[in-house]
Short mmCIF file of C-alpha atoms and ligand atoms in Angstrom, two decimals:
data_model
loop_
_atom_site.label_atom_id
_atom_site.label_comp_id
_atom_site.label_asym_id
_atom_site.label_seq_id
_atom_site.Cartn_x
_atom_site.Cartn_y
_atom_site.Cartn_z
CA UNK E 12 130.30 10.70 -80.96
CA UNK E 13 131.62 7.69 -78.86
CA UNK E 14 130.33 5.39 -76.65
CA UNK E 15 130.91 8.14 -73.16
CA UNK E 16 129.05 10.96 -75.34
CA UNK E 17 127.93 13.37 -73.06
CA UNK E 18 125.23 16.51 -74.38
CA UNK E 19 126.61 20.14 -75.29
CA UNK E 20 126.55 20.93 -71.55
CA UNK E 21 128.50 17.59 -70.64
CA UNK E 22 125.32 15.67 -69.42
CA UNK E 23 125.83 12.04 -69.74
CA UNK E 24 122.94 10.49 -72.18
CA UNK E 25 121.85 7.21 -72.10
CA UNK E 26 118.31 6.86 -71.36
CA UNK E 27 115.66 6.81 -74.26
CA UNK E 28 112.12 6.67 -73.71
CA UNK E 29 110.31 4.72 -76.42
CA UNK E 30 106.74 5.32 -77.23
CA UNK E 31 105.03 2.34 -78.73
CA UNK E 32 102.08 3.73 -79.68
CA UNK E 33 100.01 7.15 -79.02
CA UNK E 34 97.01 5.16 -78.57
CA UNK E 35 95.34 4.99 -74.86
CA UNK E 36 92.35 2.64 -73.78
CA UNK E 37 91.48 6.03 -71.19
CA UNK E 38 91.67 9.70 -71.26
CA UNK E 39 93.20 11.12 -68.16
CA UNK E 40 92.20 14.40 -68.13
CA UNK E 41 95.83 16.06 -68.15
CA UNK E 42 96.87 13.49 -70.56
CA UNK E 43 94.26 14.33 -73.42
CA UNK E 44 91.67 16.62 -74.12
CA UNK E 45 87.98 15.52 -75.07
CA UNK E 46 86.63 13.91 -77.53
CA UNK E 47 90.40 13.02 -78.95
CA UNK E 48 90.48 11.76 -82.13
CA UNK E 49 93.41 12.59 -83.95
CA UNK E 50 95.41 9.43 -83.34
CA UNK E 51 98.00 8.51 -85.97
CA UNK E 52 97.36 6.32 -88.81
CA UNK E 53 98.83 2.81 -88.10
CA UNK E 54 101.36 3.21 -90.90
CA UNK E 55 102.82 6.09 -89.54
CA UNK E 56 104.00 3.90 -86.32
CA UNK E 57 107.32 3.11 -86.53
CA UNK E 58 107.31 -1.41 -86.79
CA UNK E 59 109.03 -3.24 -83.40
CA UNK E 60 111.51 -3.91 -86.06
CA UNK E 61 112.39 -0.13 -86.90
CA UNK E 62 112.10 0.38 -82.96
CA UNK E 63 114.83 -2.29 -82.40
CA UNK E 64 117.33 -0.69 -85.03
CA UNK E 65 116.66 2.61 -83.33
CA UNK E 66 117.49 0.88 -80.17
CA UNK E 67 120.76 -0.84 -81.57
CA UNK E 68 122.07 2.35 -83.05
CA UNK E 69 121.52 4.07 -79.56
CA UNK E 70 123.01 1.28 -78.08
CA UNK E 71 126.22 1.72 -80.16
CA UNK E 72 126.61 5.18 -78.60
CA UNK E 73 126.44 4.11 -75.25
CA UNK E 74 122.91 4.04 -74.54
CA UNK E 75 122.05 1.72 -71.67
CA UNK E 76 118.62 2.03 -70.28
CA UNK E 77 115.36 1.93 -71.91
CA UNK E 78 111.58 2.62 -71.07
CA UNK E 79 108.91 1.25 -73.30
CA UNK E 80 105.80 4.16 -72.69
CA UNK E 81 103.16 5.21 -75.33
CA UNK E 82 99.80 6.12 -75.22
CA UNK E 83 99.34 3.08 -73.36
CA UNK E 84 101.97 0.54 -74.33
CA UNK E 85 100.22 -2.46 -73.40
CA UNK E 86 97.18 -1.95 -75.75
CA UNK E 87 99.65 -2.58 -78.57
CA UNK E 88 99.29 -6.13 -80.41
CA UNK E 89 102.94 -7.89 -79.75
CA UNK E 90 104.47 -5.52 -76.87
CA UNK E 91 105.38 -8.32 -74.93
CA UNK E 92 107.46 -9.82 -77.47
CA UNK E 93 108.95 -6.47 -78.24
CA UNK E 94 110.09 -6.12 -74.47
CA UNK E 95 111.41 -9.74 -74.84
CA UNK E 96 113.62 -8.68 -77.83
CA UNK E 97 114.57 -5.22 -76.81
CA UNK E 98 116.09 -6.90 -73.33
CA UNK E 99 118.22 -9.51 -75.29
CA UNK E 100 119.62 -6.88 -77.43
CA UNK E 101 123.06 -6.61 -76.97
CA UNK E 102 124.28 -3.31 -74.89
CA UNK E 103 120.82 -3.21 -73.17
CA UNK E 104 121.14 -3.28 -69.34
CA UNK E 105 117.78 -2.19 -68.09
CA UNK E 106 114.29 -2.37 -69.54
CA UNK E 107 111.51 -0.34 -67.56
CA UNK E 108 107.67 0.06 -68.22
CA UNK E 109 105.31 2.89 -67.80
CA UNK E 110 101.62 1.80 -67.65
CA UNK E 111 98.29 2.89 -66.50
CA UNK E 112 97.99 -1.01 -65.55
CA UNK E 113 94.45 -1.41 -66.86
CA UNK E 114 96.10 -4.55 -68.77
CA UNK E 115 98.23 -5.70 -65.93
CA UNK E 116 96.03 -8.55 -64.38
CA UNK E 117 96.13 -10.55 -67.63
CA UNK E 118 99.71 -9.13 -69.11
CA UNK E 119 102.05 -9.44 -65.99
CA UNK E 120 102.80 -12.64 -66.04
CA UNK E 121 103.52 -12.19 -69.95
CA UNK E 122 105.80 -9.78 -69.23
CA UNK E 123 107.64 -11.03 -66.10
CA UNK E 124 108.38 -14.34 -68.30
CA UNK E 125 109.26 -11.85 -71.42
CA UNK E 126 112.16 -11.11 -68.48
CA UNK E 127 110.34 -7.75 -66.95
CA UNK E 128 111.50 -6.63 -63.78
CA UNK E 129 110.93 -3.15 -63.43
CA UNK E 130 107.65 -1.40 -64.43
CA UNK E 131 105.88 1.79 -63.31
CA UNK E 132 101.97 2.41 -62.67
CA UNK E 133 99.95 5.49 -63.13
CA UNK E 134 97.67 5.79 -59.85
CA UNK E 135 96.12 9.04 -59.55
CA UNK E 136 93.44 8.00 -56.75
CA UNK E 137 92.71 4.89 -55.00
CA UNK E 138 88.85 5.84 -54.35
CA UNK E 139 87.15 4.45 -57.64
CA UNK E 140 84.68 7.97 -58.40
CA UNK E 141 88.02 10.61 -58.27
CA UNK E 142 90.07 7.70 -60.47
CA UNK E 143 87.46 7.71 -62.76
CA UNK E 144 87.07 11.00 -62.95
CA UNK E 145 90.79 12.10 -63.69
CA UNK E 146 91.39 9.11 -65.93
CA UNK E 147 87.67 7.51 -67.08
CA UNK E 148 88.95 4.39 -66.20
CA UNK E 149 88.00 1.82 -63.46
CA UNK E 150 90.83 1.73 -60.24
CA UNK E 151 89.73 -2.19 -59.69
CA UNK E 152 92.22 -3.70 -62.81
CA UNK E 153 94.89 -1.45 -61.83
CA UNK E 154 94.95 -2.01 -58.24
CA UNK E 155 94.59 -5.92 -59.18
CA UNK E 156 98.02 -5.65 -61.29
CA UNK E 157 99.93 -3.92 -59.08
CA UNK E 158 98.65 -6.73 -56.50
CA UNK E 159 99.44 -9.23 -59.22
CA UNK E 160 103.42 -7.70 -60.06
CA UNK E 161 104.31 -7.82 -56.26
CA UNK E 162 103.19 -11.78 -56.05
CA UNK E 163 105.54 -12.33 -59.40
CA UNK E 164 108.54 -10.33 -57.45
CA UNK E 165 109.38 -7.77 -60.16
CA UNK E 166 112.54 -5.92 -58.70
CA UNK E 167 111.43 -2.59 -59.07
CA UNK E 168 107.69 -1.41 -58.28
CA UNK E 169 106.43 2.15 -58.79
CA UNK E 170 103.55 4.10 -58.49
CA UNK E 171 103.14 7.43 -60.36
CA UNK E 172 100.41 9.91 -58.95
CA UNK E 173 100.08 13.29 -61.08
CA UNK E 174 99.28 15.92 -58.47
CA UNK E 175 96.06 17.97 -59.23
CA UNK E 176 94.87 20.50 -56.47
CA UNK E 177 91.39 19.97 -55.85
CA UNK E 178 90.79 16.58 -57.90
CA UNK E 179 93.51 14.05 -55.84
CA UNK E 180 94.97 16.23 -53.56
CA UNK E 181 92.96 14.47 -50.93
CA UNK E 182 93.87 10.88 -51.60
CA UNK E 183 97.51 11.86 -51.14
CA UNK E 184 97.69 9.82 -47.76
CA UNK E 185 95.80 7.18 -48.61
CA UNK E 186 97.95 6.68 -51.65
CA UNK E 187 100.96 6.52 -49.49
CA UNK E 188 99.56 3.92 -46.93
CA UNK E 189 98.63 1.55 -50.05
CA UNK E 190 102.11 2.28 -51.51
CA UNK E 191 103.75 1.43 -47.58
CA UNK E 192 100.98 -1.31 -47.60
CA UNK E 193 101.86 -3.01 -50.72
CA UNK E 194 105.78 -2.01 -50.01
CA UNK E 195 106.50 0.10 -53.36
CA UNK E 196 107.89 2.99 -54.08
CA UNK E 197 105.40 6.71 -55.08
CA UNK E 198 106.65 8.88 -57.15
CA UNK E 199 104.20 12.10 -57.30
CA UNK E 200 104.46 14.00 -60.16
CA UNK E 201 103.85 18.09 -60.54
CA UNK E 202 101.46 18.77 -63.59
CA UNK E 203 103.04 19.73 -66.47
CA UNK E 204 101.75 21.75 -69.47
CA UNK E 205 102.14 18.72 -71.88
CA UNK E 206 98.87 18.46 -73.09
CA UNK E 207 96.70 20.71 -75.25
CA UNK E 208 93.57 20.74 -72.80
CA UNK E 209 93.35 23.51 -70.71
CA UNK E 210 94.35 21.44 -67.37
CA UNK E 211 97.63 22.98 -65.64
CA UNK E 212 96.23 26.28 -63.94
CA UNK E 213 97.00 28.47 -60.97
CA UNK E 214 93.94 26.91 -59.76
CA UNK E 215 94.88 23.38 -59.98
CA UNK E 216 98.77 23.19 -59.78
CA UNK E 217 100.06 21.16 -56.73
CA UNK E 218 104.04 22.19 -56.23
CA UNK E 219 106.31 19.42 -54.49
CA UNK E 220 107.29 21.79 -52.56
CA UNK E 221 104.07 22.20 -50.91
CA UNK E 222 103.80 18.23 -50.35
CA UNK E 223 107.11 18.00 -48.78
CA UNK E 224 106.00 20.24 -46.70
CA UNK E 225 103.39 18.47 -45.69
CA UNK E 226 104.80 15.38 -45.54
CA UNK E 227 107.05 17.55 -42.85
CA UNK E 228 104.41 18.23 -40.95
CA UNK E 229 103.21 14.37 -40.22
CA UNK E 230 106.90 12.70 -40.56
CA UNK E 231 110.50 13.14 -40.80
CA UNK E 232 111.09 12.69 -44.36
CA UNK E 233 114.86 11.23 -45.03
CA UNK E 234 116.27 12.13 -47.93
CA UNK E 235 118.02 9.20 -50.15
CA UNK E 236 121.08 9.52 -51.72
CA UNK E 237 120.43 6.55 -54.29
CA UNK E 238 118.62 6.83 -56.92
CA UNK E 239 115.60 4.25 -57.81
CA UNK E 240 115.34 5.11 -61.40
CA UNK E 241 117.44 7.12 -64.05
CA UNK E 242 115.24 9.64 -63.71
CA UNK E 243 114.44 13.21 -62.05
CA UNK E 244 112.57 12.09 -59.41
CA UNK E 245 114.03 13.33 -56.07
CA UNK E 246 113.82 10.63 -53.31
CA UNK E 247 112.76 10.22 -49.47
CA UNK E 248 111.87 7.85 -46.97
CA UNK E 249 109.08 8.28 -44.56
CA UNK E 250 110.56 6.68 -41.63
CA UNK E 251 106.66 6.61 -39.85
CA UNK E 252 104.75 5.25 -42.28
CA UNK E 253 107.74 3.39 -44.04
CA UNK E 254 107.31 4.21 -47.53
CA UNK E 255 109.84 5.39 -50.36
CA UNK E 256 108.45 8.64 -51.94
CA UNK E 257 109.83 10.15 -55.10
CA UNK E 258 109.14 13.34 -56.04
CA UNK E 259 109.06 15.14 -59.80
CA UNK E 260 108.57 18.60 -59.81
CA UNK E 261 109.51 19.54 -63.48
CA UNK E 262 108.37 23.27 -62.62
CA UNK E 263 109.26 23.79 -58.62
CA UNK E 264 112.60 22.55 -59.28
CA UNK E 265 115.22 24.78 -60.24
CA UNK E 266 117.79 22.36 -60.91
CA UNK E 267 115.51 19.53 -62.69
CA UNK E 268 116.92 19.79 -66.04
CA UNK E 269 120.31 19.52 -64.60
CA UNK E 270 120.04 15.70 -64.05
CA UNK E 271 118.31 15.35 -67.67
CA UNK E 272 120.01 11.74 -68.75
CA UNK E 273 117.33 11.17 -71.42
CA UNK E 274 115.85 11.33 -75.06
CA UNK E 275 112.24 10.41 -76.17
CA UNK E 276 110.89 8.75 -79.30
CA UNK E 277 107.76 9.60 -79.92
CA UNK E 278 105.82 6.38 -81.99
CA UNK E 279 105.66 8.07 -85.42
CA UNK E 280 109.64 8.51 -85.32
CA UNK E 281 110.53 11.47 -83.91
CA UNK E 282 113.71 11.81 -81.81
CA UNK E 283 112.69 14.72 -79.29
CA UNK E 284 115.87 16.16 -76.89
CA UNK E 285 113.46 17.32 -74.33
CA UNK E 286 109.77 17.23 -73.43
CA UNK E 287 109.35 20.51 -72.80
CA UNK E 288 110.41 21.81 -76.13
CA UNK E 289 109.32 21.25 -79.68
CA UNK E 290 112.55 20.41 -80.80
CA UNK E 291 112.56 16.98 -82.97
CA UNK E 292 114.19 14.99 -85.45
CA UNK E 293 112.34 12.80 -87.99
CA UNK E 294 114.57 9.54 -87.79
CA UNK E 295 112.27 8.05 -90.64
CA UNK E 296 114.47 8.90 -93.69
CA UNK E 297 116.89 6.79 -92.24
CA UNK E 298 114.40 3.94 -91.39
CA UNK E 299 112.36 3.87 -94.68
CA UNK E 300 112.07 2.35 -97.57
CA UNK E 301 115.14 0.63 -96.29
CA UNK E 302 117.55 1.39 -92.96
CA UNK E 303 120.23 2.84 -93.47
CA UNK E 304 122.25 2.80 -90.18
CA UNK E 305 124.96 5.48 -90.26
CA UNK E 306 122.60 8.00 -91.20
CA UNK E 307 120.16 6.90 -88.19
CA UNK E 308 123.65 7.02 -85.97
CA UNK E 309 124.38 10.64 -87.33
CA UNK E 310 120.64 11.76 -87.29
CA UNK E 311 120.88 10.85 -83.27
CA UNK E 312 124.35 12.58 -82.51
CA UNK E 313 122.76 15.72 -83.97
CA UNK E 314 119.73 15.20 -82.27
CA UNK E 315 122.08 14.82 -79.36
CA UNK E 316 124.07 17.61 -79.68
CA UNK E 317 120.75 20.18 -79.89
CA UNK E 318 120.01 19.18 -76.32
CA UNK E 319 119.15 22.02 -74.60
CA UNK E 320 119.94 23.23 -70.99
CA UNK E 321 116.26 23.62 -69.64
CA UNK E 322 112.92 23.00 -70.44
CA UNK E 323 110.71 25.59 -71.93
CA UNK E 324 107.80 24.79 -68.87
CA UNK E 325 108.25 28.14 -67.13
CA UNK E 326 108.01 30.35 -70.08
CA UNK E 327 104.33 29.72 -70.75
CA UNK E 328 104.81 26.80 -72.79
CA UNK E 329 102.61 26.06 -75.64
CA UNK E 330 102.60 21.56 -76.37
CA UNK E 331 102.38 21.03 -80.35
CA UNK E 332 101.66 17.33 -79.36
CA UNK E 333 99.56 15.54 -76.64
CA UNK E 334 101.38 13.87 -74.38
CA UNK E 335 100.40 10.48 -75.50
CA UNK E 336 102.22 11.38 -78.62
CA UNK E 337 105.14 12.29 -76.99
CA UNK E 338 105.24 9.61 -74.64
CA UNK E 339 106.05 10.50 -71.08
N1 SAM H 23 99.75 5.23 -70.40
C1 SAM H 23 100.88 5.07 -69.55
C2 SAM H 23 100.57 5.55 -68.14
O1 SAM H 23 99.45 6.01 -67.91
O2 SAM H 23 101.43 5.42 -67.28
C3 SAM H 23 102.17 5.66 -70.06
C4 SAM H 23 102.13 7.02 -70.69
S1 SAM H 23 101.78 8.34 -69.59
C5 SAM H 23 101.84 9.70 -70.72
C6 SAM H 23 103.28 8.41 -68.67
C7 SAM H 23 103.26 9.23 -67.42
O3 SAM H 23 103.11 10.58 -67.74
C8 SAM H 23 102.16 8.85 -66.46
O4 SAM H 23 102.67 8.62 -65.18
C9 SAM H 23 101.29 10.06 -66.50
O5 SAM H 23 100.60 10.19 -65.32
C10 SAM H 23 102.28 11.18 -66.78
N2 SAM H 23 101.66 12.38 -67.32
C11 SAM H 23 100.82 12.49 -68.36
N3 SAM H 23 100.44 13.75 -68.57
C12 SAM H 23 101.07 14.50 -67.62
C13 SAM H 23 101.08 15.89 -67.30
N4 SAM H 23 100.36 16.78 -67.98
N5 SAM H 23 101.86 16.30 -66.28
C14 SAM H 23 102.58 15.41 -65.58
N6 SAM H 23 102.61 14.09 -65.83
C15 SAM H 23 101.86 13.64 -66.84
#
């Protein structure tokens, strides 16, 4: 494999999603069932250390972007630092964040001076009893850090809003007047059978398909050519209300997998090709006791190379992990 290594069906690779941790300070309903417990024991975490060689040996095949997710990354003692070292490594053009932003009021500045400019925030409802009832969080600290990343400037902005029929399928336009308001992008996001509760239903999926079509019926959504992200999200611009909206519709969309640029690390160490598949590669013989960095280089071409065309979603996919442990 060299530097331009494409996957078995000549998709370019160069993303990789890195879980920090599997740990969460909530429990969004789709995200993990009740009464969780079975987090991972801290040694099986893979050090920022064993992260960064990870990184570097991606790097090395022409990797280029990277998003630090978890479990909830910023709960993790030292992230910050992390983020500072993973965007001076050499070969590393773009550094994004996923967070539910619970952390953001006191970590953004942290992070914009760790040299942070792009960062995405879970908002599933902007009225405080529905957020708390989908995540068992509070909406106050998020909204606060999103308020608090726009005063720093951070280049890129986004919200994230997991579509649930009949939990925020209400807030939908509210959500996209405090995304125009606060002039950031929403991405909304089709449930996805990634966790082992019982969520994703008949009952309670939301296509994209039906919001665009809604989104027809009060504006003239544009679509957008450019791309915001590296990732699957299809883009418009609602020239009325003035607002960027993505959309990720892992199941509505035929051709989602088509675009696939990326790889996930889950925390513990395992290379994964695709989330919707149990397909995975345990990179830690080649981290511990001691690294050894052409088998870690040849453990990720394989990995690589078992990249497979399409997601399992529509062939009623059964997770083996939460989605905290996979990192999304
Ligand atoms: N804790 C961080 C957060 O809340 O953004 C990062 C991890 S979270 C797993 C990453 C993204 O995955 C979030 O935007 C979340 O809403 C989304 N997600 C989690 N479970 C999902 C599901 N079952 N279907 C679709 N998206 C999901």
């Amino acid at each position: 494999m060299n530097a331009n290594q494409t996957d078995p069906f000549g998709r370019r690779v160069d993303y990789l999603r890195i879980s920090v941790t599997d740990r969460c300070n909530e429990r969004c309903l789709y995200c993990l069932p009740e009464n969780y417990q079975d987090w991972l024991p801290r040694h099986e975490i893979l050090t920022y250390d064993e992260l960064l060689a990870i990184v570097r040996a991606t790097t090395a095949l022409g990797f280029k972007r990277f998003r630090v997710t978890g479990g909830e990354p910023l709960v993790r003692p030292g992230v910050v630092e992390f983020i500072r070292d993973l965007i001076a490594t050499e070969g590393v053009e773009s550094v994004q964040l996923t967070t539910n932003g619970t952390r953001l009021p006191e970590l953004a500045k942290p992070l914009y001076e760790a040299g942070l400019r792009r960062i995405n925030i879970s908002l599933d409802a902007l009225d405080p009893a529905i957020y708390r009832s989908i995540t068992s969080g509070e909406v106050g600290p998020v909204l606060a850090g999103i308020r608090e990343v726009k005063t720093l400037g951070f280049d890129s902005v986004k919200l994230n809003t997991v579509l649930m029929r009949g939990r925020n399928d209400g807030e939908i336009f509210r959500l996209l007047d405090f995304a125009a308001e606060h002039d950031v992008a929403i991405r909304f996001i089709e449930l996805m059978p990634v966790s082992l509760t019982e969520m994703l239903s008949e009952e309670n999926f939301f296509p994209v398909t039906e919001l665009l079509a809604l989104l027809r019926r009060e504006d003239a959504p544009e679509p957008l050519n450019e791309s915001f992200g590296y990732g699957p999200a299809r883009y418009f611009r609602l020239p009325k209300r003035g607002v960027k909206v993505g959309l990720i519709g892992a199941l509505s969309d035929l051709h989602f997998c088509e675009r696939c640029n990326k790889m996930r690390l889950t925390c513990d160490g395992k290379l994964r090709p695709c989330l919707g598949n149990h397909l995975e590669t345990d990179l830690k013989p080649a981290l511990r006791p001691c690294l050894n960095a052409s088998h870690l280089r040849q453990l990720i071409t394989g990995t690589l190379g078992q990249k497979p065309l399409e997601h399992l979603f529509r062939n009623n996919y059964q997770p083996d992990r939460v989605m905290t442990a996979i990192g999304g």
